[in-house]
């Protein structure tokens, strides 16, 4: 019986004006609205229960207003007319004030939810920044702890040399270049692969720890919820020219193959000194994303996509808010086909794609 009543109410409300029903209540039988409102207040999906609180207050005030009107009509129809209305009105004020106190308490809870959410986001950001700069410090300490020594030569007499910290990487580069040229002279099928294998066997003891830590540092940033592009640029700025060259050939080797996707994703070689490469066409072994910082271009692509989509599907079709969820799914699907992610759409829409769609639809429909 309740299901039939709920179905009738839902059909009636839809015919009256589906657009006025809050989004979190759409598709739900009115019989179950109280539970849905309660859940939205206690455990809101996005941490903001203002919408559910507004609906609750609106329903409560409507109910009180209806009861007040009924009571006034009943008093008028009595023999005493409005003579006892003052007593009735005084008796009603106490529960009204109690209700307003309860509403104030709910508003306080909602405000605390917002403050807690903002404090949590700020704390998470600060914690990650602290972790990131600690990782940068450790990375630099690993580099500074590097030492290379060359043996003295008797004939002709050449004194041994010492290299420390980042000064070791030009020396590593010379070692790598020598091994690639030797492999090339020996007629190797792939001089870069064979030369790097020989180079790695020679300098692994000094570079193994360096590459393992750098890889895990990039992986942690990539898996975080932070602005990865910003932190990757800071990390990229830590790498010297010779570090980039060694990393370039490491990513082409079997031992560094897990590095390559991150290199191409975050344009690690955006400032690569190409004059230090063995051959310029070695760049062809990476995608364009490895050497070009595409973040600005992708932001523009996402913005252009939104503008075009709005013109073709929102403005031209005069869509309404009742289909907001379907419109959201449609634009995300179309963007995915063009290689644009939901995060990029949110960024181009000012942080919230659904809110951007709502404003665009309202502007067109005049709601």
XYZ file of C-alpha atoms in Angstrom:
367
model
C 0.000 0.000 0.000
C 2.753 2.428 0.987
C 4.584 1.641 -2.226
C 1.442 2.487 -4.267
C 0.999 5.736 -2.355
C 4.661 6.569 -2.812
C 4.439 5.847 -6.512
C 1.378 8.074 -6.875
C 3.107 10.908 -4.957
C 6.245 10.589 -7.043
C 4.222 10.712 -10.285
C 2.243 13.710 -9.068
C 5.341 15.624 -7.962
C 7.056 14.949 -11.277
C 4.054 16.298 -13.178
C 3.911 19.415 -10.967
C 7.552 20.290 -11.391
C 10.436 17.829 -11.116
C 12.925 20.664 -11.339
C 12.017 21.891 -7.819
C 12.914 18.606 -6.148
C 16.432 18.566 -4.617
C 18.837 16.358 -6.559
C 19.481 13.959 -3.676
C 15.722 13.201 -3.485
C 15.205 12.564 -7.199
C 14.449 8.999 -8.141
C 13.387 8.203 -4.556
C 9.836 7.471 -3.457
C 8.442 10.315 -1.282
C 7.632 7.703 1.370
C 11.384 7.289 1.850
C 12.230 10.998 1.785
C 12.492 11.392 5.602
C 15.164 8.673 5.757
C 17.027 10.115 2.752
C 16.977 13.620 4.304
C 18.243 12.237 7.616
C 21.060 10.318 5.894
C 22.021 13.397 3.849
C 22.281 15.444 7.050
C 24.231 12.887 9.083
C 26.497 11.469 6.343
C 26.538 13.903 3.383
C 28.322 12.589 0.286
C 30.464 15.713 -0.168
C 30.662 16.657 3.509
C 28.098 19.457 3.130
C 24.630 18.909 4.617
C 23.233 22.404 3.969
C 20.891 21.175 1.249
C 19.333 18.503 3.451
C 19.039 20.942 6.369
C 17.251 23.479 4.153
C 14.739 20.833 3.000
C 14.176 19.728 6.601
C 13.537 23.294 7.806
C 11.288 24.022 4.826
C 9.152 20.938 5.501
C 8.982 21.691 9.229
C 7.982 25.319 8.689
C 5.382 24.308 6.091
C 3.920 21.792 8.526
C 3.832 24.391 11.332
C 2.231 26.963 9.045
C -0.433 24.459 7.979
C -1.205 23.532 11.581
C -1.364 27.217 12.512
C -3.869 27.959 9.739
C -5.979 24.931 10.716
C -5.961 26.028 14.350
C -6.964 29.614 13.465
C -9.848 28.385 11.321
C -10.955 26.069 14.131
C -10.888 28.939 16.649
C -12.931 31.179 14.357
C -15.595 28.490 13.919
C -15.959 28.056 17.688
C -18.662 29.885 19.577
C -16.036 32.039 21.324
C -14.684 33.259 18.010
C -11.246 34.800 18.526
C -11.757 35.364 22.234
C -9.509 32.450 23.167
C -7.064 33.015 20.297
C -4.637 34.893 22.577
C -4.354 31.869 24.876
C -3.892 29.630 21.856
C -1.200 31.897 20.364
C 0.692 32.053 23.671
C 0.609 28.293 23.925
C 2.010 27.927 20.418
C 4.955 30.307 20.950
C 6.850 27.997 23.333
C 7.102 25.041 20.905
C 7.934 27.476 18.089
C 10.830 28.934 20.071
C 11.942 25.414 21.007
C 11.912 24.457 17.353
C 13.939 27.543 16.404
C 16.468 26.622 19.095
C 16.693 23.154 17.587
C 17.177 24.664 14.124
C 19.968 26.857 15.511
C 21.648 23.745 16.884
C 21.418 22.045 13.486
C 22.909 25.113 11.787
C 25.781 25.046 14.281
C 26.407 21.380 13.469
C 26.470 22.150 9.737
C 28.913 25.016 10.276
C 31.130 22.728 12.340
C 31.025 20.143 9.545
C 32.286 22.746 7.099
C 35.046 23.908 9.449
C 36.144 20.332 10.129
C 36.173 19.559 6.395
C 38.261 22.633 5.604
C 40.623 21.955 8.509
C 41.055 18.355 7.373
C 41.831 19.411 3.784
C 44.315 22.018 5.021
C 45.949 19.505 7.371
C 46.278 16.889 4.606
C 47.834 19.447 2.261
C 50.260 20.626 4.928
C 51.184 17.039 5.852
C 51.908 16.172 2.226
C 53.975 19.314 1.694
C 56.007 18.456 4.786
C 56.529 14.911 3.486
C 57.442 16.161 0.011
C 60.102 18.595 1.185
C 61.492 15.968 3.544
C 61.828 13.653 0.533
C 63.571 16.433 -1.409
C 66.012 16.862 1.482
C 66.734 13.128 1.587
C 67.180 13.057 -2.198
C 69.739 15.855 -2.016
C 71.535 14.124 0.858
C 71.813 10.958 -1.279
C 73.330 13.011 -4.098
C 75.705 14.843 -1.748
C 76.929 11.563 -0.275
C 78.195 10.324 -3.659
C 81.982 10.003 -4.070
C 84.052 8.948 -7.067
C 87.801 8.502 -7.185
C 90.050 7.839 -10.161
C 93.273 5.893 -9.775
C 96.539 7.717 -10.479
C 98.379 6.777 -13.667
C 102.183 6.313 -13.666
C 102.894 6.701 -17.396
C 102.168 9.338 -18.337
C 101.912 10.608 -14.759
C 98.311 11.626 -13.989
C 97.212 12.269 -10.451
C 94.040 10.626 -9.127
C 90.963 12.805 -8.863
C 88.006 12.929 -6.485
C 84.433 13.873 -7.345
C 81.737 14.638 -4.791
C 77.968 15.144 -4.917
C 76.545 16.377 -8.205
C 80.037 16.650 -9.641
C 79.877 12.858 -9.970
C 77.206 12.981 -12.675
C 79.394 14.475 -15.430
C 81.749 11.584 -14.662
C 78.887 9.078 -14.889
C 77.955 10.651 -18.201
C 81.482 10.112 -19.537
C 81.356 6.471 -18.455
C 78.000 5.952 -20.184
C 79.109 7.711 -23.353
C 82.243 5.569 -23.529
C 80.309 2.328 -23.142
C 77.730 3.267 -25.810
C 80.491 4.165 -28.276
C 82.299 0.883 -27.581
C 79.097 -1.089 -28.153
C 78.515 0.851 -31.379
C 82.057 0.159 -32.566
C 81.592 -3.534 -31.799
C 78.560 -3.644 -34.103
C 75.936 -4.188 -31.386
C 72.318 -4.412 -32.579
C 71.294 -1.856 -29.974
C 74.343 0.082 -28.751
C 72.310 2.047 -26.213
C 70.969 -1.058 -24.492
C 74.277 -2.887 -24.522
C 76.266 0.203 -23.548
C 73.923 0.971 -20.662
C 74.220 -2.601 -19.381
C 78.002 -2.229 -19.230
C 77.690 1.207 -17.648
C 75.259 -0.120 -15.018
C 77.559 -2.987 -14.124
C 80.310 -0.418 -13.576
C 78.448 2.291 -11.615
C 75.507 0.445 -10.078
C 76.966 0.662 -6.579
C 76.773 4.467 -6.754
C 73.535 4.934 -8.703
C 71.323 2.080 -7.463
C 70.181 3.841 -4.299
C 69.747 7.125 -6.194
C 67.382 5.686 -8.815
C 65.366 3.587 -6.337
C 64.693 6.595 -4.127
C 63.913 8.950 -7.024
C 61.461 6.432 -8.509
C 59.599 5.929 -5.222
C 59.518 9.665 -4.615
C 57.840 10.267 -7.981
C 55.451 7.354 -7.394
C 54.338 8.773 -4.015
C 53.639 12.175 -5.546
C 51.744 10.590 -8.446
C 49.532 8.520 -6.114
C 48.718 11.469 -3.849
C 45.608 13.643 -4.057
C 47.749 16.798 -4.219
C 48.457 19.041 -7.209
C 50.897 16.555 -8.730
C 51.900 18.838 -11.612
C 53.104 21.538 -9.202
C 55.154 19.149 -7.090
C 56.630 17.408 -10.123
C 57.864 20.759 -11.428
C 59.591 21.375 -8.083
C 61.146 17.932 -8.232
C 62.197 18.394 -11.861
C 63.962 21.600 -10.870
C 66.186 19.597 -8.507
C 67.732 17.567 -11.339
C 70.906 18.790 -13.025
C 71.552 18.450 -16.775
C 73.719 15.383 -16.320
C 71.200 13.774 -13.978
C 68.555 14.213 -16.679
C 70.795 12.572 -19.278
C 71.551 9.570 -17.053
C 67.836 9.285 -16.235
C 67.023 9.543 -19.961
C 69.004 6.429 -20.836
C 67.957 4.649 -17.652
C 64.319 4.947 -18.770
C 65.162 3.248 -22.073
C 66.679 0.243 -20.332
C 64.887 -2.785 -18.932
C 65.993 -1.775 -15.442
C 64.324 1.610 -15.714
C 61.187 0.706 -17.677
C 58.906 1.501 -14.696
C 60.300 5.042 -14.744
C 59.285 5.732 -18.331
C 55.487 6.202 -17.806
C 56.133 8.852 -15.130
C 58.729 10.565 -17.325
C 56.209 10.860 -20.158
C 53.315 11.807 -17.900
C 55.069 14.701 -16.132
C 57.440 15.956 -18.856
C 60.509 15.221 -16.727
C 62.724 16.035 -19.738
C 61.114 19.408 -20.442
C 64.557 21.075 -20.104
C 66.656 18.183 -21.368
C 70.058 19.288 -22.774
C 69.685 17.515 -26.120
C 73.249 18.404 -27.136
C 74.442 15.824 -24.566
C 72.491 12.955 -26.133
C 74.401 10.272 -27.985
C 72.263 10.980 -31.052
C 69.376 13.398 -31.461
C 67.019 10.731 -32.755
C 67.260 9.023 -29.347
C 64.420 11.384 -28.412
C 62.127 9.354 -30.680
C 62.203 6.539 -28.118
C 60.005 8.657 -25.842
C 56.601 10.197 -26.555
C 56.265 13.961 -26.937
C 54.938 14.159 -23.375
C 58.394 13.383 -21.974
C 60.004 16.536 -23.374
C 57.077 18.966 -23.489
C 55.270 20.289 -20.452
C 51.707 19.871 -21.687
C 49.903 21.026 -18.541
C 49.109 24.496 -19.920
C 48.066 23.081 -23.288
C 45.808 20.499 -21.619
C 44.142 23.140 -19.449
C 43.351 25.141 -22.577
C 42.077 22.014 -24.305
C 39.712 21.287 -21.399
C 38.478 24.915 -21.343
C 37.884 24.902 -25.105
C 36.024 21.587 -24.802
C 33.675 23.006 -22.136
C 32.967 26.137 -24.184
C 32.231 24.101 -27.323
C 30.099 21.538 -25.495
C 28.078 24.271 -23.780
C 27.389 25.987 -27.088
C 26.399 22.770 -28.909
C 24.399 20.942 -26.245
C 23.301 23.352 -23.496
C 22.677 26.574 -25.377
C 21.346 24.947 -28.545
C 19.101 22.380 -26.818
C 17.985 24.613 -23.905
C 18.406 21.809 -21.388
C 16.762 21.969 -17.958
C 17.985 21.229 -14.468
C 15.773 18.135 -14.234
C 18.274 16.320 -16.433
C 21.420 17.591 -14.706
C 22.698 14.135 -13.748
C 22.283 12.827 -17.297
C 23.965 15.943 -18.691
C 26.871 15.453 -16.286
C 27.327 11.807 -17.354
C 27.101 12.788 -21.026
C 29.737 15.532 -20.871
C 32.127 13.301 -18.877
C 31.687 10.532 -21.455
C 32.280 12.884 -24.407
C 35.352 14.351 -22.709
C 36.749 10.881 -22.048
C 36.467 10.084 -25.767
C 38.590 13.191 -26.435
C 41.176 12.110 -23.850
C 40.134 14.650 -21.193
C 39.781 13.402 -17.611
C 37.152 14.386 -15.035
C 39.851 16.090 -12.939
C 40.807 18.249 -15.922
C 37.140 19.124 -16.507
C 36.712 20.081 -12.848
C 39.787 22.298 -13.092
C 38.525 24.042 -16.222
C 35.086 24.470 -14.611
C 36.466 26.249 -11.564
C 36.712 23.219 -9.304
C 33.221 21.680 -9.660
C 31.914 20.535 -13.048
C 28.385 19.809 -11.808
C 28.050 23.292 -10.327
C 29.363 24.768 -13.599
C 26.701 22.842 -15.522
C 24.010 24.005 -13.097
C 24.960 27.657 -13.591
C 25.152 27.258 -17.384
C 21.711 25.628 -17.537
C 20.156 28.244 -15.279
C 21.584 31.024 -17.413
C 20.092 29.552 -20.572
C 16.703 28.597 -19.080
C 16.365 31.734 -16.988
C 15.689 29.715 -13.825
